mmCIF file of C-alpha atoms in Angstrom:
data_model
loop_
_atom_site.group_PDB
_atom_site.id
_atom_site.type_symbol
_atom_site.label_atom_id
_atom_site.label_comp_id
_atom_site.label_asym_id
_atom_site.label_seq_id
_atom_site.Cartn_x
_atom_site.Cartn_y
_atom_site.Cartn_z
ATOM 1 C CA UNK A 102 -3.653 23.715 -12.817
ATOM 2 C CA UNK A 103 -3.047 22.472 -9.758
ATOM 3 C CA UNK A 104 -5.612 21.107 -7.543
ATOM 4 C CA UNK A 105 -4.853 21.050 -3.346
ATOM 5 C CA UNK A 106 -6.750 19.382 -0.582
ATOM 6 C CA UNK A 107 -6.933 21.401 2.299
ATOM 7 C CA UNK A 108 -7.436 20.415 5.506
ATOM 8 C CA UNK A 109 -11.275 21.229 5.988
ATOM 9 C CA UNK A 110 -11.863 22.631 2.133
ATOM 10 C CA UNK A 111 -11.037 21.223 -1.609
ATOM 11 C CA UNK A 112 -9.749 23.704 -3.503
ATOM 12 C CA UNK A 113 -7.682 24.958 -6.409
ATOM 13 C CA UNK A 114 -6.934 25.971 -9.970
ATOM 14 C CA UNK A 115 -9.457 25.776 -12.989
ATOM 15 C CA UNK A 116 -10.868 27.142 -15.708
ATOM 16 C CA UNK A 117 -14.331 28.274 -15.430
ATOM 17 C CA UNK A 118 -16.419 28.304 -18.705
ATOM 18 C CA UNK A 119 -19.994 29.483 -19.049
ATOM 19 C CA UNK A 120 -22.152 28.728 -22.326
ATOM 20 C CA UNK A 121 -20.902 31.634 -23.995
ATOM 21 C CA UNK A 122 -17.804 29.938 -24.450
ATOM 22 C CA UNK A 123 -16.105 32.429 -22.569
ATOM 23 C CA UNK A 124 -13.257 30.558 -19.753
ATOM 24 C CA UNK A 125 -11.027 32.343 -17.368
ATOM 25 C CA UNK A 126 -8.559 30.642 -14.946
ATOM 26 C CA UNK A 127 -10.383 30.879 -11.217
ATOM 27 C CA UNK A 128 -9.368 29.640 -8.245
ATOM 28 C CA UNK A 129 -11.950 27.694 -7.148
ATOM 29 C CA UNK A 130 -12.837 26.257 -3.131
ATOM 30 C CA UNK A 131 -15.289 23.824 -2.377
ATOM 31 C CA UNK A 132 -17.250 24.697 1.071
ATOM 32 C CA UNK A 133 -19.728 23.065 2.970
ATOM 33 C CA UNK A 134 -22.786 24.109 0.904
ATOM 34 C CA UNK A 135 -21.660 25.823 -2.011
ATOM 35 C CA UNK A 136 -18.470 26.715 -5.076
ATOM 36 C CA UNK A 137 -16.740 29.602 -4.153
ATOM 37 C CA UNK A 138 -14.926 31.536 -7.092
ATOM 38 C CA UNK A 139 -12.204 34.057 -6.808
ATOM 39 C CA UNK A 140 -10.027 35.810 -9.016
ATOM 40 C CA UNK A 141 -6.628 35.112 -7.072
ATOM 41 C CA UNK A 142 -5.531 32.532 -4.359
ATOM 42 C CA UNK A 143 -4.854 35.399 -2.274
ATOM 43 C CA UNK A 144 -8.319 37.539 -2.449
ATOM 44 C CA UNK A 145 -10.553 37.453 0.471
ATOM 45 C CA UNK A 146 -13.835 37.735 -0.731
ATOM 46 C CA UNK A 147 -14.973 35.535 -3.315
ATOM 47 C CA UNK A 148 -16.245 36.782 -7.218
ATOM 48 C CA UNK A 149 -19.235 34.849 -6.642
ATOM 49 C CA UNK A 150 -20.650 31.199 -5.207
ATOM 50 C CA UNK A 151 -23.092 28.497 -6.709
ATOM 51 C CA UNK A 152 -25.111 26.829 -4.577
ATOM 52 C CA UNK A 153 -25.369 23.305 -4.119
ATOM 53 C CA UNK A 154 -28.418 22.449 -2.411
ATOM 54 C CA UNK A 155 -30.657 20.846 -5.536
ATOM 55 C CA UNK A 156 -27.902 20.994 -7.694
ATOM 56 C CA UNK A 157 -26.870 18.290 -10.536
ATOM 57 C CA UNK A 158 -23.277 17.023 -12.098
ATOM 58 C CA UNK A 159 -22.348 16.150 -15.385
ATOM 59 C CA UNK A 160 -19.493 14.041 -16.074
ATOM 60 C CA UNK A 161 -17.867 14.006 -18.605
ATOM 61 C CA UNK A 162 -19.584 17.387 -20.405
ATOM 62 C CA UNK A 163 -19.583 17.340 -23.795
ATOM 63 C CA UNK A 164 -20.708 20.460 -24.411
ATOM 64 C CA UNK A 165 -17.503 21.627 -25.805
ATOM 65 C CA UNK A 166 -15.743 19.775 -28.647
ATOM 66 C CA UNK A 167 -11.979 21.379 -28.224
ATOM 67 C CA UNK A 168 -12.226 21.135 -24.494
ATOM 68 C CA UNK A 169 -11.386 18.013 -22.723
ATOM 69 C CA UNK A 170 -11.758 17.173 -19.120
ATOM 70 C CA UNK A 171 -14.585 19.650 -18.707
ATOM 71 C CA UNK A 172 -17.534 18.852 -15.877
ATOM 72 C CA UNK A 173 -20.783 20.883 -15.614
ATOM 73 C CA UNK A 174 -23.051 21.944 -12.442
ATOM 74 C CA UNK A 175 -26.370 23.156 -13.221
ATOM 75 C CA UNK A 176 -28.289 24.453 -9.909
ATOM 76 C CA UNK A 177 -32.134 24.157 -9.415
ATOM 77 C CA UNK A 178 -32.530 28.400 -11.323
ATOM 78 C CA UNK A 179 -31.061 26.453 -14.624
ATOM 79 C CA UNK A 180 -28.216 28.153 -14.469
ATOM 80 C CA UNK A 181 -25.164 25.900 -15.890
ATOM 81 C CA UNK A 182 -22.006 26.183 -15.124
ATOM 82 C CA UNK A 183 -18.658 24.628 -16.605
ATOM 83 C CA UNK A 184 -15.171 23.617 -14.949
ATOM 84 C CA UNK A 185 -12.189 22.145 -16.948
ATOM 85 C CA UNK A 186 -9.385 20.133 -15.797
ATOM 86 C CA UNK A 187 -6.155 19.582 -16.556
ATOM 87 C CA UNK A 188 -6.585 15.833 -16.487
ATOM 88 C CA UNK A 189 -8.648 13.054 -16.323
ATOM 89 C CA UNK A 190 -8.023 12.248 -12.595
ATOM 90 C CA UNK A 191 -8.216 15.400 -11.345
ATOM 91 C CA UNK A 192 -11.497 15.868 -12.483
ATOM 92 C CA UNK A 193 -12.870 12.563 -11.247
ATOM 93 C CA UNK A 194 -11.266 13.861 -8.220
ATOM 94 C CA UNK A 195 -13.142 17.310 -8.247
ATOM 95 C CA UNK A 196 -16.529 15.363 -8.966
ATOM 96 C CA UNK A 197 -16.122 13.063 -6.358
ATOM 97 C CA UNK A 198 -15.812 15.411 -3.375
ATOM 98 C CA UNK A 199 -18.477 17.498 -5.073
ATOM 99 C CA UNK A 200 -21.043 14.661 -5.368
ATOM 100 C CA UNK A 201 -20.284 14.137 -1.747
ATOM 101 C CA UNK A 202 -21.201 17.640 -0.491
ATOM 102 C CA UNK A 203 -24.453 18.042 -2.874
ATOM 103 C CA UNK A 204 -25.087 13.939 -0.954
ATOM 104 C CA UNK A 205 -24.617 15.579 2.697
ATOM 105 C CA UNK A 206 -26.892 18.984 1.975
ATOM 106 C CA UNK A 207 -29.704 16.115 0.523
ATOM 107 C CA UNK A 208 -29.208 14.673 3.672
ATOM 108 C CA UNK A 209 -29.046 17.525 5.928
ATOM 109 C CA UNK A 210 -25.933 17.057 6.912
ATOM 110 C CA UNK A 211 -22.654 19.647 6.485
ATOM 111 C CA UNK A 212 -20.044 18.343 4.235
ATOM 112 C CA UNK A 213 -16.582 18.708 5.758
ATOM 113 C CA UNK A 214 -13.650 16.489 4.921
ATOM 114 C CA UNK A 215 -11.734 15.166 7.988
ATOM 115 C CA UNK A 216 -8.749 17.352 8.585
ATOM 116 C CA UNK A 217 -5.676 14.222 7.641
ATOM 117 C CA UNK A 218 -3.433 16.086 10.505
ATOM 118 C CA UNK A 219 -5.779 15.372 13.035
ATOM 119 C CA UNK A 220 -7.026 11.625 11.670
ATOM 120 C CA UNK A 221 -3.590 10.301 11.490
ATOM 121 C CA UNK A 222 -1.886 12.525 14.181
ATOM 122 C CA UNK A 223 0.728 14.050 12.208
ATOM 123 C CA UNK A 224 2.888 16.091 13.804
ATOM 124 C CA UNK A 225 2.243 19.848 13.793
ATOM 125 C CA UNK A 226 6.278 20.395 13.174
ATOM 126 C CA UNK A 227 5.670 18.271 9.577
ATOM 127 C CA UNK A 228 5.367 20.529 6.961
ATOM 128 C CA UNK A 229 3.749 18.362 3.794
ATOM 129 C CA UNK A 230 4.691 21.358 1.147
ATOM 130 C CA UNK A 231 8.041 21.833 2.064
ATOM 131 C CA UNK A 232 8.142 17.483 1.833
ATOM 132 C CA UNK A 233 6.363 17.598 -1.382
ATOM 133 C CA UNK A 234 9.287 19.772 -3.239
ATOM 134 C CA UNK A 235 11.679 17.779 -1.606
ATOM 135 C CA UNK A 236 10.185 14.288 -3.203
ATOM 136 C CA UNK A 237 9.825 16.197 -6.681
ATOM 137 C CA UNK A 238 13.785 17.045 -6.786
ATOM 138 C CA UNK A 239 14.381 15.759 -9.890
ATOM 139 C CA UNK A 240 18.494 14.804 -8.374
ATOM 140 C CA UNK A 241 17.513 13.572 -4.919
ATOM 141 C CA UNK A 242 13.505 12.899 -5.604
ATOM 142 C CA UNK A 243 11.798 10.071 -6.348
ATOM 143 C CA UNK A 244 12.269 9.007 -9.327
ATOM 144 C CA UNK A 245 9.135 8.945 -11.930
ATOM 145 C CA UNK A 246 8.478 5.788 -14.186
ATOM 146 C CA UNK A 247 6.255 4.039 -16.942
ATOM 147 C CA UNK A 248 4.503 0.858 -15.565
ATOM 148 C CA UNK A 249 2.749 -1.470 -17.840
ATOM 149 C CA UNK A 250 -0.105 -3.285 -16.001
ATOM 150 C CA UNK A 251 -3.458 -4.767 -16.797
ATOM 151 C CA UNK A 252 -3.067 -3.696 -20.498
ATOM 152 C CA UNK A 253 -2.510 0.195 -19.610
ATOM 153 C CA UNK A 254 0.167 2.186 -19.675
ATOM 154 C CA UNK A 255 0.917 4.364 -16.657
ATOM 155 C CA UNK A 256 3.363 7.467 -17.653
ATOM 156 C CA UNK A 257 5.115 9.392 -14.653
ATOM 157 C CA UNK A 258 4.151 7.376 -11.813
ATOM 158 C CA UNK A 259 5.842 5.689 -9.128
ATOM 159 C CA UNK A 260 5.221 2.824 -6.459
ATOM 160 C CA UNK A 261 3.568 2.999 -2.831
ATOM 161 C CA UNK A 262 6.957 1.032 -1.125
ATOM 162 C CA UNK A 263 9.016 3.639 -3.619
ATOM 163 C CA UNK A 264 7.535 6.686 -1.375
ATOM 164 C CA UNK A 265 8.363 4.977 1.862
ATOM 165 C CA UNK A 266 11.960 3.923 1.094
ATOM 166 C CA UNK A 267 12.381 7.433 -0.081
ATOM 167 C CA UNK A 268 11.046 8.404 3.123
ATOM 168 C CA UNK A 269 13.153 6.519 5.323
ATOM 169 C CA UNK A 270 16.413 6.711 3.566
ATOM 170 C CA UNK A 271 16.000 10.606 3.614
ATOM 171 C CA UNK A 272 15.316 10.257 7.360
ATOM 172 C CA UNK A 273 12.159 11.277 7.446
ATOM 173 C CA UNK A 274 10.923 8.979 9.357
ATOM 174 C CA UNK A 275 12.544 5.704 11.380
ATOM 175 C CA UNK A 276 10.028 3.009 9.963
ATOM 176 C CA UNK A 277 8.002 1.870 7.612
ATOM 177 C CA UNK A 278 5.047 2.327 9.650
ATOM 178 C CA UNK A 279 5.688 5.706 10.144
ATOM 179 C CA UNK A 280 6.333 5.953 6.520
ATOM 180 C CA UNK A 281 2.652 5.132 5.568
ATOM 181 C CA UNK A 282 1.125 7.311 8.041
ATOM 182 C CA UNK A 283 2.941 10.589 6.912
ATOM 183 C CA UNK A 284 2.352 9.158 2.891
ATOM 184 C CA UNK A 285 -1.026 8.989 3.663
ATOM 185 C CA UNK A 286 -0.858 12.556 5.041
ATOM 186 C CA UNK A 287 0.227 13.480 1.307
ATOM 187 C CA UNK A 288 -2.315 11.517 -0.840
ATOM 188 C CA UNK A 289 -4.996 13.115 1.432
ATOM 189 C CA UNK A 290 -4.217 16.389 1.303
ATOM 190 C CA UNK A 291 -3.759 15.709 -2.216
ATOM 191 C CA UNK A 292 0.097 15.998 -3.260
ATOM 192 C CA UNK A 293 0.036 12.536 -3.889
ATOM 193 C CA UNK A 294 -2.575 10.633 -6.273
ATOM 194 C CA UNK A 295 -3.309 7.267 -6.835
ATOM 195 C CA UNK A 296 -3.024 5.794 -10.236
ATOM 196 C CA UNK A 297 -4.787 1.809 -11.231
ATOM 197 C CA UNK A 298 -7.237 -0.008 -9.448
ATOM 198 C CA UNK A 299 -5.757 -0.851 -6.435
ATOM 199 C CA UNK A 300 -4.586 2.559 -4.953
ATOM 200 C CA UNK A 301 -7.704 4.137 -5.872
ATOM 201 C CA UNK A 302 -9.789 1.304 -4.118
ATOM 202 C CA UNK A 303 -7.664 1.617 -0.746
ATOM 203 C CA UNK A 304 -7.762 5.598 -1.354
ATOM 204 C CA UNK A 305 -11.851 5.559 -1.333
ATOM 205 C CA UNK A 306 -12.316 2.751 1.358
ATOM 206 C CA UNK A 307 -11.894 4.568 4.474
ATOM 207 C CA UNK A 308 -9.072 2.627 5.831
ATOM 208 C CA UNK A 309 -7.022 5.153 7.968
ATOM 209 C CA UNK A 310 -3.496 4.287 6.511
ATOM 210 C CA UNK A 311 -5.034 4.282 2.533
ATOM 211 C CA UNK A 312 -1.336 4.819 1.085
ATOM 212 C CA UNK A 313 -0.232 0.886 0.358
ATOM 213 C CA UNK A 314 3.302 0.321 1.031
ATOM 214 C CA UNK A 315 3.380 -2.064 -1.821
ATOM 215 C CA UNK A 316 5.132 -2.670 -5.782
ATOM 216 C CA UNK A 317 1.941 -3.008 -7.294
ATOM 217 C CA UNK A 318 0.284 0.153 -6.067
ATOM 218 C CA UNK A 319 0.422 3.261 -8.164
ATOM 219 C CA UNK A 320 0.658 6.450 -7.204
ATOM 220 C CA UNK A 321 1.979 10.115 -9.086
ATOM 221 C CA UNK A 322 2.542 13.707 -8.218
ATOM 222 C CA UNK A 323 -0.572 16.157 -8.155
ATOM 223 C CA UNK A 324 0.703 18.487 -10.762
ATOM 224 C CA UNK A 325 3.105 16.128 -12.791
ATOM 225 C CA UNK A 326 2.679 15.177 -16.640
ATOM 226 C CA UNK A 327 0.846 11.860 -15.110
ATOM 227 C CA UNK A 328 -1.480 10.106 -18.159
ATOM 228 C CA UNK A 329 -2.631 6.308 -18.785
ATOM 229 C CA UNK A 330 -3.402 5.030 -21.618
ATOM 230 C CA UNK A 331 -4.661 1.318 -22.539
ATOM 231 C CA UNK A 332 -2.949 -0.438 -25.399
ATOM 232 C CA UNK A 333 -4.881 -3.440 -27.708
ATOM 233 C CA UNK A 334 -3.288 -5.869 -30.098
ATOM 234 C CA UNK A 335 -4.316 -9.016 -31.750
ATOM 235 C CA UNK A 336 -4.418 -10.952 -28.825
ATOM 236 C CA UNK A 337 -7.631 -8.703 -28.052
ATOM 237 C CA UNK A 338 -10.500 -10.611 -27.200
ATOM 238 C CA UNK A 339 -13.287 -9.585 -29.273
ATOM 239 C CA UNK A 340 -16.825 -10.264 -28.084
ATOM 240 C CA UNK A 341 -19.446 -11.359 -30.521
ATOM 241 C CA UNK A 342 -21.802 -8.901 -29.173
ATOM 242 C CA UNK A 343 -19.989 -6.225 -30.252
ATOM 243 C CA UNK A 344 -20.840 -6.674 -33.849
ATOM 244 C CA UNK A 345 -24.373 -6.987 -33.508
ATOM 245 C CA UNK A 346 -24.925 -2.634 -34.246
ATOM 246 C CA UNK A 347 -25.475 -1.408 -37.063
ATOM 247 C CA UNK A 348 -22.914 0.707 -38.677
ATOM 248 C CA UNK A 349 -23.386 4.246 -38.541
ATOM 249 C CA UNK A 350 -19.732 5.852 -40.246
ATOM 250 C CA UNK A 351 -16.768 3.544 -41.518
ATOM 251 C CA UNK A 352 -13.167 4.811 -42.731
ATOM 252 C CA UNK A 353 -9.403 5.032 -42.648
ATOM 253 C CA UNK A 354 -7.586 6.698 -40.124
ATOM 254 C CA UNK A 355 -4.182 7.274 -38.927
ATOM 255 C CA UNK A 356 -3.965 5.033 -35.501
ATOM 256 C CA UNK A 357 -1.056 5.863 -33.002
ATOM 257 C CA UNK A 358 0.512 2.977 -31.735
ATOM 258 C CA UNK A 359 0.416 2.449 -27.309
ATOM 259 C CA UNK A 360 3.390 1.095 -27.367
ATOM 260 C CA UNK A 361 5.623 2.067 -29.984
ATOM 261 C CA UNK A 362 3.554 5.286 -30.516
ATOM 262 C CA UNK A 363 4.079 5.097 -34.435
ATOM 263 C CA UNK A 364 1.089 5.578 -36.812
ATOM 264 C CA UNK A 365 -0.511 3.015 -38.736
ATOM 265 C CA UNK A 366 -3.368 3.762 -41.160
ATOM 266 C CA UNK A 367 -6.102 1.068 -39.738
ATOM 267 C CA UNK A 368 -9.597 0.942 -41.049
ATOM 268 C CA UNK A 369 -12.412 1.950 -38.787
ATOM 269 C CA UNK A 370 -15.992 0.749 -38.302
ATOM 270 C CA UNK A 371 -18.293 2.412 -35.978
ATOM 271 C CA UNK A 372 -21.646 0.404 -34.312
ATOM 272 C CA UNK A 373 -24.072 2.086 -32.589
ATOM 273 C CA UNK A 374 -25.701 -0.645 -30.619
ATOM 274 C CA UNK A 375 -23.470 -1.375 -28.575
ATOM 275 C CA UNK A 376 -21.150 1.582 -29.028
ATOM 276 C CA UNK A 377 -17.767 0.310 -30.314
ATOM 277 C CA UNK A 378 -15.509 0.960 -33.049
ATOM 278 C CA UNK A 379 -13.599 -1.673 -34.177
ATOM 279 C CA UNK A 380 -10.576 -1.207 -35.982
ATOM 280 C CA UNK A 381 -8.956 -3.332 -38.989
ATOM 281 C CA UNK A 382 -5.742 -3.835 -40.980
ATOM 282 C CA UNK A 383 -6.778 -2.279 -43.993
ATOM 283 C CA UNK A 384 -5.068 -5.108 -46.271
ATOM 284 C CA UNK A 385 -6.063 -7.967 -44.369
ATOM 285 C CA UNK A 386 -9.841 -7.198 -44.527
ATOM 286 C CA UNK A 387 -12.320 -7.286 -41.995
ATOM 287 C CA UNK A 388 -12.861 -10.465 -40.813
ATOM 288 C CA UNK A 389 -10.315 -10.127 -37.655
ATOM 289 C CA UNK A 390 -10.331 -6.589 -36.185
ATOM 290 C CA UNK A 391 -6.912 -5.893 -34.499
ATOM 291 C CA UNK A 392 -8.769 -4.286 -31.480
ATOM 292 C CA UNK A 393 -11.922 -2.400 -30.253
ATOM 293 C CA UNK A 394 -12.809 0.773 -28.537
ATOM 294 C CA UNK A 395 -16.249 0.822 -26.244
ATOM 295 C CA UNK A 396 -18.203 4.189 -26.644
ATOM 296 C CA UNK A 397 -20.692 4.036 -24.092
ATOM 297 C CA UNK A 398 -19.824 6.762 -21.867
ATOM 298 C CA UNK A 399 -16.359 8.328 -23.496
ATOM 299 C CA UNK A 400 -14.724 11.319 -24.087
ATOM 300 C CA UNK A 401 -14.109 12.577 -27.675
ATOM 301 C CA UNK A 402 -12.391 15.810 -28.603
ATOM 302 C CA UNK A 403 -9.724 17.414 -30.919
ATOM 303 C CA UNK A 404 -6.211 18.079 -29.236
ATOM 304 C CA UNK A 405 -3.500 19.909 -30.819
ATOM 305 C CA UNK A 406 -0.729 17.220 -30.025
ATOM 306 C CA UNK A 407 -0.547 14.343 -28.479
ATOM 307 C CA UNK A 408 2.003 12.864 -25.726
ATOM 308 C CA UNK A 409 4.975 11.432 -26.469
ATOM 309 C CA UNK A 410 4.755 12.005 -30.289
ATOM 310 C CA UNK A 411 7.533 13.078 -32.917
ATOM 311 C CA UNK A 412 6.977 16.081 -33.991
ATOM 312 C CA UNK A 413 7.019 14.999 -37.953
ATOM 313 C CA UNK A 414 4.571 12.406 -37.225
ATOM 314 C CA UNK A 415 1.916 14.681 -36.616
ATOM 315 C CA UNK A 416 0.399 16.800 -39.083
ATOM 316 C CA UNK A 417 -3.030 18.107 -37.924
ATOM 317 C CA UNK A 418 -6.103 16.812 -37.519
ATOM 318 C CA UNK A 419 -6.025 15.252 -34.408
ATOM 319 C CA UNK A 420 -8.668 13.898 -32.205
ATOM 320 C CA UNK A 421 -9.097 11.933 -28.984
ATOM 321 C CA UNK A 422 -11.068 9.147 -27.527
ATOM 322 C CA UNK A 423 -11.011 7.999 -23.991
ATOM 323 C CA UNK A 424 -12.826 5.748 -22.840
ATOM 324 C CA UNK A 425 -15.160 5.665 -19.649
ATOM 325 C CA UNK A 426 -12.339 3.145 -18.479
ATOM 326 C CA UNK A 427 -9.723 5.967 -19.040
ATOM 327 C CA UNK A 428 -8.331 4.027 -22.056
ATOM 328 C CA UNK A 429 -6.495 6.923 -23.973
ATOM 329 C CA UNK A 430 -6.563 6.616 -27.986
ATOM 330 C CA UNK A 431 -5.341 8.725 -30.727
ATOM 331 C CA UNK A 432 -6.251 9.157 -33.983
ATOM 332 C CA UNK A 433 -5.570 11.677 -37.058
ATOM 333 C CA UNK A 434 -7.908 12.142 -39.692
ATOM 334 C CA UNK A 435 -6.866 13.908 -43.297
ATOM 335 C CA UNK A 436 -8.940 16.648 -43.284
ATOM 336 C CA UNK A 437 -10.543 18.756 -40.113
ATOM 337 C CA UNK A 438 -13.304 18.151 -41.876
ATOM 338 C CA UNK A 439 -13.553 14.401 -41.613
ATOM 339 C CA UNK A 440 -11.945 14.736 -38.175
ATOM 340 C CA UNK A 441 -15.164 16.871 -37.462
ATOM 341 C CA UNK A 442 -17.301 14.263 -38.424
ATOM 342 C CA UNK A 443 -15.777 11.716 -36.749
ATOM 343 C CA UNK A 444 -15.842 13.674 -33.402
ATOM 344 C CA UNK A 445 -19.551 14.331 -33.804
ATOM 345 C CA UNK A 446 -20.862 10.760 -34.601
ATOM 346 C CA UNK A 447 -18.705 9.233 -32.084
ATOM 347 C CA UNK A 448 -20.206 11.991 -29.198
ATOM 348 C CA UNK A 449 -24.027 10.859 -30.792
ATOM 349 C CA UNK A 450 -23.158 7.219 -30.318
ATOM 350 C CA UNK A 451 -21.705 7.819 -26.736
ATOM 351 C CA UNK A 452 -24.451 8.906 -25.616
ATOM 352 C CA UNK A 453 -27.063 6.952 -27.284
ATOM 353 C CA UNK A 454 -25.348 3.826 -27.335
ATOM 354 C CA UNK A 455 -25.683 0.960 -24.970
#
């Protein structure tokens, strides 16, 4: 699924779900007052539209244990209705423009996102698709990495001076400052995305030039195999607080490692108040937990696989937690039955817990 910014309209590729279980793929577009749905890119007239005047979000939905990355919009007849990602960030990036637009119809204004073309002056003659296949050319592209910062791991990303050093030594434009400006064409109308703290907070400030030409700025490409994933050790710092719940399931479980990605069997508590599981070498006991995992807020559902993984070192019974920080963790239980449980107490707690 790939999702595309438009000049005065977000749209793009999802699944839409309704509580019948029942998803189809649907290209979706966001307009000023309303979700239009239709079949193809190419149709004219739409399947049908859901209002947003009145309406409500829900993010994350978990409604649906196999599906991850799934959002919900329920309008004021009570009718819900469900959208699925194919990532995390896309779907924060769906529910961001659509909180905007139900915002401006509370406030009588129109929702309309600023065309970038005309905000930055880009040049009519610059065509961002055609520049967007060229930077993905996996000879002469830009080249895709893993960056470890602030104890996450960022998979298939690349740096803010990376796209304008590209972008000058493929003559694309004579200067750095020209650089940003047509970069900041593509992360607005969505080819590029930003990935960590500080590209998203320069994305959402307003700044006109919002692409940083700097090392320590993350960015990736809109339909690449982008993830992030935290990592924990025993350097961890462990708050006190955290053990104050009381526990509500406890167990063994097959851990997968952030940055080795092997499996270690690791002993898990779960707290409801506050949400965290805390996890423990098994032989050592469980007075020094090797790491935690906060609740409050998080995602948990089964996958199938899991990135980066061997395919002997998974056997089944997978599930996944991530966290409202977008802290990825994997875990295998050894039945689908206990792996059921698991997933069910942990949504309870999520929800409940503080």
């Amino acid at each position: 699924m790939r999702r595309e910014k438009m000049q005065d309209l977000t749209n793009g590729c999802m699944f839409a779900g309704t509580v019948l279980n029942s998803w189809k793929v649907m290209w979706v577009v966001l307009a000023d007052d309303g979700i239009e749905f239709y079949k193809k890119k190419t149709d004219s007239n739409p399947k049908g539209m859901i209002p947003l005047n009145g309406a409500t979000l829900t993010s994350p939905c978990q409604d649906f244990n196999k599906r991850t990355f799934v959002f919900k919009l329920s309008t004021t007849k009570k009718q819900d209705h469900f959208f699925q990602a194919t990532h995390l960030e896309e779907r924060e990036l769906w529910v961001k423009d659509i909180k905007r637009a139900i915002t401006c119809l509370q406030g009588g204004k129109r929702f309309a996102r600023k065309s970038t073309r005309k905000s930055i002056r880009l040049p009519e003659s610059v065509n961002l698709s055609e520049l967007y296949i060229l930077m993905k050319d996996q000879d002469s592209g830009i080249k895709e990495m893993k960056v470890e910062k602030d104890k996450k791991l960022f998979s298939h990303c690349f740096t803010g001076n990376t796209v304008i050093d590209w972008l000058i030594s493929q003559g694309k434009v004579r200067n750095r400052a020209e650089g940003v400006m047509l970069a900041t064409g593509l992360l607005n109308e969505g080819f590029l995305q930003p990935a960590g703290e500080i590209s998203k907070t320069a994305a959402e400030g307003g700044a006109e030039s919002v692409l940083l030409d700097q090392h320590d700025a993350l960015y990736y490409f809109a339909d690449s195999g982008f993830y992030c994933e935290g990592y924990s050790s025993d350097e961890d710092v462990i708050v006190k607080e955290e053990f104050r719940g009381a526990i509500v399931k406890q167990g063994c479980l097959l851990k997968q490692g952030h940055r080795r990605k092997n499996w270690k069997v690791r002993k898990f508590i779960l707290r409801d108040d506050p949400a965290y599981i805390h996890y423990y070498d098994p032989a050592k006991g469980e007075d020094d937990p090797l790491g935690s995992i906060p609740l409050r807020g998080c995602v948990v559902t089964a996958v199938d696989y899991v990135p980066d993984a061997k395919r002997h070192d998974v056997e089944g019974n997978l599930f996944e937690i991530i966290t409202s920080d977008e802290v990825h963790y994997y875990l295998q239980a050894a039945t689908s039955e206990e792996r059921n449980e698991w997933i069910k107490v942990v949504q309870v707690v999520a929800k409940s817990g503080k």
